[in-house]
CSV table of N, CA and C in Angstrom, one decimal:
chain,number,residue,atom,x,y,z
U,1,PRO,N,75.8,53.8,-27.3
U,1,PRO,CA,75.5,52.5,-27.9
U,1,PRO,C,75.7,52.5,-29.4
U,2,ILE,N,76.1,51.3,-29.9
U,2,ILE,CA,76.3,51.1,-31.3
U,2,ILE,C,75.4,50.0,-31.7
U,3,THR,N,74.6,50.3,-32.7
U,3,THR,CA,73.6,49.3,-33.2
U,3,THR,C,74.2,48.7,-34.5
U,4,VAL,N,74.2,47.3,-34.5
U,4,VAL,CA,74.7,46.6,-35.7
U,4,VAL,C,73.6,45.7,-36.2
U,5,THR,N,73.6,45.5,-37.5
U,5,THR,CA,72.7,44.7,-38.1
U,5,THR,C,73.4,43.6,-38.9
U,6,THR,N,73.1,42.4,-38.7
U,6,THR,CA,73.8,41.3,-39.3
U,6,THR,C,73.3,41.1,-40.8
U,7,ILE,N,74.0,40.3,-41.5
U,7,ILE,CA,73.6,40.1,-42.9
U,7,ILE,C,72.3,39.2,-42.9
U,8,ASP,N,71.9,38.7,-41.8
U,8,ASP,CA,70.7,38.0,-41.7
U,8,ASP,C,69.6,38.8,-41.1
U,9,ASN,N,69.8,40.1,-41.0
U,9,ASN,CA,68.9,41.2,-40.6
U,9,ASN,C,68.5,41.0,-39.1
U,10,LYS,N,69.4,40.6,-38.3
U,10,LYS,CA,69.3,40.6,-36.8
U,10,LYS,C,70.0,41.9,-36.3
U,11,THR,N,69.3,42.6,-35.4
U,11,THR,CA,69.9,43.9,-34.9
U,11,THR,C,70.2,43.7,-33.4
U,12,TYR,N,71.4,44.2,-33.1
U,12,TYR,CA,71.9,44.2,-31.7
U,12,TYR,C,72.5,45.5,-31.3
U,13,SER,N,72.3,45.9,-30.1
U,13,SER,CA,72.8,47.1,-29.6
U,13,SER,C,74.0,46.8,-28.7
U,14,LEU,N,75.2,47.2,-29.2
U,14,LEU,CA,76.4,47.0,-28.4
U,14,LEU,C,76.7,48.3,-27.6
U,15,GLY,N,77.2,48.1,-26.4
U,15,GLY,CA,77.6,49.2,-25.6
U,15,GLY,C,76.4,49.9,-24.8
U,16,SER,N,75.3,49.1,-24.7
U,16,SER,CA,74.2,49.6,-23.8
U,16,SER,C,73.7,48.5,-23.0
U,17,ASN,N,72.9,48.8,-22.0
U,17,ASN,CA,72.3,47.7,-21.2
U,17,ASN,C,71.6,46.7,-22.2
U,18,SER,N,71.9,45.4,-22.0
U,18,SER,CA,71.4,44.4,-22.9
U,18,SER,C,71.2,43.1,-22.1
U,19,GLU,N,70.4,42.3,-22.7
U,19,GLU,CA,70.2,41.0,-22.1
U,19,GLU,C,71.3,40.0,-22.5
U,20,TYR,N,72.2,40.5,-23.4
U,20,TYR,CA,73.2,39.6,-24.0
U,20,TYR,C,74.6,40.1,-23.6
U,21,ILE,N,75.5,39.1,-23.5
U,21,ILE,CA,77.0,39.3,-23.5
U,21,ILE,C,77.4,39.1,-25.0
U,22,TYR,N,78.2,40.0,-25.5
U,22,TYR,CA,78.6,39.9,-26.9
U,22,TYR,C,80.1,39.6,-27.0
U,23,VAL,N,80.4,38.6,-27.8
U,23,VAL,CA,81.8,38.4,-28.2
U,23,VAL,C,81.9,38.9,-29.6
U,24,VAL,N,82.7,39.9,-29.8
U,24,VAL,CA,82.8,40.6,-31.1
U,24,VAL,C,84.2,40.4,-31.7
U,25,ASN,N,84.2,40.0,-32.9
U,25,ASN,CA,85.5,39.8,-33.7
U,25,ASN,C,85.5,40.8,-34.8
U,26,PHE,N,86.5,41.7,-34.8
U,26,PHE,CA,86.7,42.6,-36.0
U,26,PHE,C,87.7,41.9,-36.9
U,27,TRP,N,87.4,41.9,-38.2
U,27,TRP,CA,88.2,41.1,-39.1
U,27,TRP,C,87.9,41.5,-40.5
U,28,PHE,N,88.5,40.9,-41.5
U,28,PHE,CA,88.1,41.0,-42.9
U,28,PHE,C,88.6,39.8,-43.7
U,29,ILE,N,88.0,39.4,-44.8
U,29,ILE,CA,88.3,38.2,-45.5
U,29,ILE,C,89.8,38.1,-45.9
U,30,GLY,N,90.4,39.2,-46.3
U,30,GLY,CA,91.7,39.2,-46.8
U,30,GLY,C,92.8,39.2,-45.7
U,31,CYS,N,92.4,39.1,-44.5
U,31,CYS,CA,93.3,39.1,-43.3
U,31,CYS,C,93.7,37.7,-42.9
U,32,ALA,N,94.9,37.3,-43.3
U,32,ALA,CA,95.4,36.0,-43.0
U,32,ALA,C,95.3,35.6,-41.5
U,33,PRO,N,95.8,36.5,-40.6
U,33,PRO,CA,95.7,36.2,-39.2
U,33,PRO,C,94.3,36.0,-38.7
U,34,CYS,N,93.4,36.8,-39.3
U,34,CYS,CA,92.0,36.8,-38.9
U,34,CYS,C,91.4,35.4,-39.3
U,35,ARG,N,91.8,34.9,-40.4
U,35,ARG,CA,91.2,33.6,-40.9
U,35,ARG,C,91.9,32.5,-40.1
U,36,LYS,N,93.1,32.7,-39.7
U,36,LYS,CA,93.8,31.6,-38.9
U,36,LYS,C,93.1,31.3,-37.6
U,37,GLU,N,92.5,32.3,-37.0
U,37,GLU,CA,91.9,32.1,-35.7
U,37,GLU,C,90.4,31.6,-35.7
U,38,ILE,N,89.9,31.5,-36.9
U,38,ILE,CA,88.5,31.1,-37.1
U,38,ILE,C,88.2,29.7,-36.5
U,39,PRO,N,89.0,28.7,-36.7
U,39,PRO,CA,88.7,27.4,-36.0
U,39,PRO,C,88.6,27.5,-34.5
U,40,GLN,N,89.5,28.3,-33.9
U,40,GLN,CA,89.4,28.5,-32.4
U,40,GLN,C,88.1,29.2,-32.0
U,41,LEU,N,87.7,30.2,-32.8
U,41,LEU,CA,86.5,30.9,-32.5
U,41,LEU,C,85.3,30.0,-32.7
U,42,ASN,N,85.3,29.1,-33.7
U,42,ASN,CA,84.2,28.2,-33.8
U,42,ASN,C,84.1,27.3,-32.6
U,43,GLU,N,85.3,26.8,-32.1
U,43,GLU,CA,85.3,26.0,-30.9
U,43,GLU,C,84.7,26.7,-29.7
U,44,LEU,N,85.0,28.0,-29.6
U,44,LEU,CA,84.4,28.8,-28.5
U,44,LEU,C,82.9,28.9,-28.6
U,45,VAL,N,82.4,29.1,-29.8
U,45,VAL,CA,80.9,29.2,-30.0
U,45,VAL,C,80.3,27.8,-29.6
U,46,ALA,N,80.9,26.7,-30.0
U,46,ALA,CA,80.4,25.4,-29.7
U,46,ALA,C,80.4,25.2,-28.2
U,47,SER,N,81.4,25.6,-27.5
U,47,SER,CA,81.5,25.4,-26.1
U,47,SER,C,80.5,26.2,-25.3
U,48,TYR,N,80.0,27.3,-25.9
U,48,TYR,CA,78.9,28.1,-25.2
U,48,TYR,C,77.6,27.9,-25.8
U,49,SER,N,77.4,26.9,-26.6
U,49,SER,CA,76.1,26.7,-27.4
U,49,SER,C,74.9,26.6,-26.5
U,50,ARG,N,75.0,26.2,-25.3
U,50,ARG,CA,73.9,26.1,-24.4
U,50,ARG,C,73.5,27.4,-23.7
U,51,ARG,N,74.4,28.4,-23.8
U,51,ARG,CA,74.1,29.7,-23.1
U,51,ARG,C,73.5,30.6,-24.1
U,52,GLN,N,72.2,30.8,-23.9
U,52,GLN,CA,71.4,31.6,-24.8
U,52,GLN,C,71.7,33.1,-24.8
U,53,LYS,N,72.4,33.6,-23.7
U,53,LYS,CA,72.6,35.0,-23.5
U,53,LYS,C,73.9,35.5,-24.0
U,54,ILE,N,74.6,34.7,-24.8
U,54,ILE,CA,75.9,35.1,-25.4
U,54,ILE,C,75.7,35.1,-27.0
U,55,LYS,N,76.0,36.3,-27.6
U,55,LYS,CA,76.0,36.4,-29.0
U,55,LYS,C,77.4,36.6,-29.6
U,56,PHE,N,77.7,35.9,-30.6
U,56,PHE,CA,79.0,36.0,-31.3
U,56,PHE,C,78.8,36.7,-32.6
U,57,ILE,N,79.5,37.8,-32.7
U,57,ILE,CA,79.3,38.7,-33.9
U,57,ILE,C,80.7,39.0,-34.5
U,58,ALA,N,80.8,38.8,-35.8
U,58,ALA,CA,82.0,39.1,-36.6
U,58,ALA,C,81.7,40.3,-37.4
U,59,ILE,N,82.4,41.4,-37.2
U,59,ILE,CA,82.2,42.6,-37.9
U,59,ILE,C,83.4,42.7,-38.9
U,60,SER,N,83.0,42.5,-40.2
U,60,SER,CA,84.0,42.7,-41.3
U,60,SER,C,84.1,44.2,-41.5
U,61,VAL,N,85.4,44.7,-41.5
U,61,VAL,CA,85.6,46.1,-41.7
U,61,VAL,C,85.5,46.6,-43.1
U,62,SER,N,85.6,45.6,-44.1
U,62,SER,CA,85.6,46.0,-45.5
U,62,SER,C,84.8,45.2,-46.4
U,63,ASP,N,84.4,44.0,-46.0
U,63,ASP,CA,83.7,43.2,-47.0
U,63,ASP,C,82.2,43.5,-47.0
U,64,ASN,N,81.6,43.4,-48.2
U,64,ASN,CA,80.2,43.6,-48.3
U,64,ASN,C,79.4,42.3,-48.1
U,65,GLU,N,78.1,42.4,-48.0
U,65,GLU,CA,77.2,41.3,-47.7
U,65,GLU,C,77.4,40.1,-48.7
U,66,ASP,N,77.5,40.4,-50.0
U,66,ASP,CA,77.7,39.4,-51.0
U,66,ASP,C,79.0,38.6,-50.7
U,67,ALA,N,80.1,39.3,-50.5
U,67,ALA,CA,81.3,38.7,-50.2
U,67,ALA,C,81.3,37.8,-49.0
U,68,LEU,N,80.6,38.3,-47.9
U,68,LEU,CA,80.5,37.5,-46.7
U,68,LEU,C,79.6,36.3,-46.9
U,69,ARG,N,78.6,36.4,-47.6
U,69,ARG,CA,77.7,35.2,-47.9
U,69,ARG,C,78.5,34.2,-48.7
U,70,LEU,N,79.3,34.6,-49.7
U,70,LEU,CA,80.1,33.6,-50.4
U,70,LEU,C,81.1,33.0,-49.5
U,71,PHE,N,81.8,33.8,-48.7
U,71,PHE,CA,82.8,33.3,-47.8
U,71,PHE,C,82.2,32.2,-46.8
U,72,LYS,N,81.0,32.5,-46.3
U,72,LYS,CA,80.3,31.6,-45.4
U,72,LYS,C,80.0,30.3,-46.0
U,73,LYS,N,79.8,30.3,-47.3
U,73,LYS,CA,79.5,29.0,-48.0
U,73,LYS,C,80.8,28.2,-48.1
U,74,ARG,N,81.9,28.8,-48.2
U,74,ARG,CA,83.2,28.1,-48.4
U,74,ARG,C,83.9,27.8,-47.1
U,75,VAL,N,83.7,28.7,-46.1
U,75,VAL,CA,84.5,28.5,-44.8
U,75,VAL,C,83.5,28.6,-43.7
U,76,ARG,N,83.6,27.6,-42.8
U,76,ARG,CA,82.8,27.6,-41.6
U,76,ARG,C,83.2,28.6,-40.6
U,77,PHE,N,82.4,29.6,-40.3
U,77,PHE,CA,82.6,30.6,-39.3
U,77,PHE,C,81.3,30.8,-38.6
U,78,ASP,N,81.2,30.4,-37.4
U,78,ASP,CA,79.9,30.3,-36.7
U,78,ASP,C,79.4,31.6,-36.0
U,79,PHE,N,80.1,32.7,-36.3
U,79,PHE,CA,79.7,34.0,-35.8
U,79,PHE,C,78.6,34.5,-36.7
U,80,GLN,N,77.8,35.5,-36.3
U,80,GLN,CA,76.9,36.2,-37.1
U,80,GLN,C,77.7,37.3,-37.8
U,81,PHE,N,77.5,37.6,-39.1
U,81,PHE,CA,78.3,38.5,-39.8
U,81,PHE,C,77.7,39.9,-39.9
U,82,VAL,N,78.5,40.9,-39.7
U,82,VAL,CA,78.1,42.3,-40.0
U,82,VAL,C,79.0,42.8,-41.1
U,83,ALA,N,78.4,43.3,-42.2
U,83,ALA,CA,79.2,43.8,-43.3
U,83,ALA,C,79.6,45.2,-43.2
U,84,GLU,N,80.7,45.6,-43.9
U,84,GLU,CA,81.2,46.9,-44.0
U,84,GLU,C,81.2,47.7,-42.7
U,85,GLY,N,81.9,47.2,-41.7
U,85,GLY,CA,81.8,47.8,-40.4
U,85,GLY,C,83.0,48.7,-40.1
U,86,ARG,N,83.6,49.3,-41.1
U,86,ARG,CA,84.8,50.2,-40.8
U,86,ARG,C,84.4,51.3,-39.8
U,87,ASP,N,83.2,51.9,-40.0
U,87,ASP,CA,82.8,53.0,-39.1
U,87,ASP,C,82.6,52.4,-37.7
U,88,ILE,N,82.1,51.2,-37.5
U,88,ILE,CA,81.9,50.7,-36.2
U,88,ILE,C,83.2,50.4,-35.5
U,89,ALA,N,84.2,49.9,-36.3
U,89,ALA,CA,85.5,49.7,-35.8
U,89,ALA,C,86.2,51.0,-35.3
U,90,HIS,N,86.0,52.0,-36.2
U,90,HIS,CA,86.6,53.3,-35.8
U,90,HIS,C,85.9,53.8,-34.5
U,91,ARG,N,84.6,53.8,-34.4
U,91,ARG,CA,83.9,54.3,-33.2
U,91,ARG,C,84.3,53.5,-32.0
U,92,MET,N,84.8,52.2,-32.1
U,92,MET,CA,85.2,51.4,-31.0
U,92,MET,C,86.7,51.4,-30.8
U,93,GLY,N,87.4,52.2,-31.6
U,93,GLY,CA,88.9,52.4,-31.4
U,93,GLY,C,89.6,51.2,-31.9
U,94,VAL,N,89.1,50.4,-32.9
U,94,VAL,CA,89.7,49.2,-33.4
U,94,VAL,C,90.5,49.6,-34.7
U,95,ASP,N,91.8,49.4,-34.7
U,95,ASP,CA,92.5,49.6,-35.9
U,95,ASP,C,93.6,48.6,-36.2
U,96,LEU,N,93.5,47.5,-35.5
U,96,LEU,CA,94.4,46.3,-35.8
U,96,LEU,C,93.5,45.1,-35.9
U,97,PHE,N,93.8,44.2,-36.8
U,97,PHE,CA,93.0,43.0,-37.1
U,97,PHE,C,93.7,41.7,-37.0
U,98,PRO,N,93.1,40.7,-36.4
U,98,PRO,CA,91.8,40.7,-35.8
U,98,PRO,C,91.9,41.4,-34.4
U,99,THR,N,90.8,41.9,-34.0
U,99,THR,CA,90.6,42.4,-32.6
U,99,THR,C,89.3,41.7,-32.1
U,100,ASN,N,89.4,41.2,-30.9
U,100,ASN,CA,88.3,40.5,-30.2
U,100,ASN,C,88.0,41.3,-28.9
U,101,LEU,N,86.7,41.5,-28.8
U,101,LEU,CA,86.1,42.1,-27.6
U,101,LEU,C,85.1,41.3,-26.9
U,102,ILE,N,84.9,41.5,-25.6
U,102,ILE,CA,83.8,41.0,-24.9
U,102,ILE,C,83.1,42.2,-24.3
U,103,ILE,N,81.8,42.4,-24.6
U,103,ILE,CA,81.0,43.5,-24.1
U,103,ILE,C,80.0,42.8,-23.1
U,104,ASP,N,80.0,43.3,-21.9
U,104,ASP,CA,79.1,42.7,-20.9
U,104,ASP,C,77.7,43.2,-21.0
U,105,GLN,N,76.8,42.8,-20.2
U,105,GLN,CA,75.4,43.1,-20.3
U,105,GLN,C,75.1,44.6,-19.9
U,106,ARG,N,76.1,45.2,-19.2
U,106,ARG,CA,76.0,46.6,-18.9
U,106,ARG,C,76.5,47.5,-20.0
U,107,GLY,N,77.1,46.9,-21.1
U,107,GLY,CA,77.6,47.6,-22.2
U,107,GLY,C,79.1,48.0,-22.1
U,108,LYS,N,79.8,47.4,-21.1
U,108,LYS,CA,81.2,47.7,-20.9
U,108,LYS,C,82.1,46.7,-21.6
U,109,ILE,N,83.1,47.2,-22.2
U,109,ILE,CA,84.1,46.3,-22.8
U,109,ILE,C,84.9,45.7,-21.6
U,110,VAL,N,84.8,44.4,-21.4
U,110,VAL,CA,85.5,43.8,-20.3
U,110,VAL,C,86.7,42.9,-20.7
U,111,PHE,N,86.9,42.8,-22.1
U,111,PHE,CA,88.0,42.1,-22.6
U,111,PHE,C,88.3,42.7,-24.0
U,112,ARG,N,89.6,42.9,-24.3
U,112,ARG,CA,90.0,43.4,-25.6
U,112,ARG,C,91.4,42.7,-25.9
U,113,HIS,N,91.4,42.1,-27.1
U,113,HIS,CA,92.7,41.6,-27.5
U,113,HIS,C,92.9,42.0,-29.0
U,114,ASN,N,94.0,42.7,-29.2
U,114,ASN,CA,94.3,43.2,-30.5
U,114,ASN,C,95.4,42.3,-31.2
U,115,GLY,N,95.1,41.9,-32.4
U,115,GLY,CA,96.0,41.1,-33.1
U,115,GLY,C,95.8,39.6,-32.9
U,116,TYR,N,96.5,38.8,-33.7
U,116,TYR,CA,96.3,37.3,-33.6
U,116,TYR,C,96.8,36.8,-32.3
U,117,SER,N,96.1,35.8,-31.8
U,117,SER,CA,96.5,35.0,-30.6
U,117,SER,C,96.3,33.6,-30.9
U,118,ALA,N,97.4,32.8,-30.7
U,118,ALA,CA,97.3,31.4,-30.9
U,118,ALA,C,96.4,30.7,-29.8
U,119,ASN,N,96.1,31.5,-28.8
U,119,ASN,CA,95.2,31.0,-27.7
U,119,ASN,C,94.0,31.8,-27.5
U,120,ILE,N,93.4,32.4,-28.5
U,120,ILE,CA,92.3,33.4,-28.3
U,120,ILE,C,91.1,32.7,-27.7
U,121,GLN,N,90.9,31.4,-27.9
U,121,GLN,CA,89.8,30.7,-27.3
U,121,GLN,C,90.0,30.7,-25.8
U,122,ASN,N,91.1,30.4,-25.3
U,122,ASN,CA,91.4,30.3,-23.9
U,122,ASN,C,91.5,31.7,-23.3
U,123,ASP,N,92.0,32.7,-24.0
U,123,ASP,CA,92.0,34.1,-23.6
U,123,ASP,C,90.6,34.6,-23.3
U,124,ILE,N,89.7,34.3,-24.2
U,124,ILE,CA,88.3,34.8,-24.0
U,124,ILE,C,87.6,34.0,-22.9
U,125,ARG,N,87.9,32.7,-22.8
U,125,ARG,CA,87.2,31.9,-21.7
U,125,ARG,C,87.7,32.4,-20.3
U,126,SER,N,88.9,32.9,-20.2
U,126,SER,CA,89.4,33.3,-18.9
U,126,SER,C,88.7,34.5,-18.3
U,127,VAL,N,87.8,35.2,-19.1
U,127,VAL,CA,87.1,36.4,-18.6
U,127,VAL,C,86.0,36.0,-17.8
C-alpha cells in the first residue's frame, strides 16, 4: 500500500483494502497535455458527485504545495492535490504524463491510461 497526503492534510491508502475507489491522475503544472485534460476530469468528478465512495486524487510529480495552491486559485481542477509525488509515481511504475489510474476497493489497479486522451472521461467511465 502507498499512503498519500493531500495538500489539505487528508490521508488515503492506495493499493490496500479501502472503502474507496480511487481515480488517480499523475501530472505536473508544466505538462501541457496534463492541463489539456483537466476540463474532462472536472466533468468526471461532477458526474460522480453523488457517489461518496470515489476519491479523485491528482498527484503532481514535481510541484510543491505552494505551487499547487497557487495553480488551484487560477485553474479549476476538482481533484485533491498531492505535492511532490515523484516517488509515488516511481513506485507505481508511472513515467509518462498524464497517467490516469483507477484503483478498486481491493487495492487493485483496474484501469491505466498513459498519456493524453481526448476521451479520458469516457475511457474512465467505461470501467
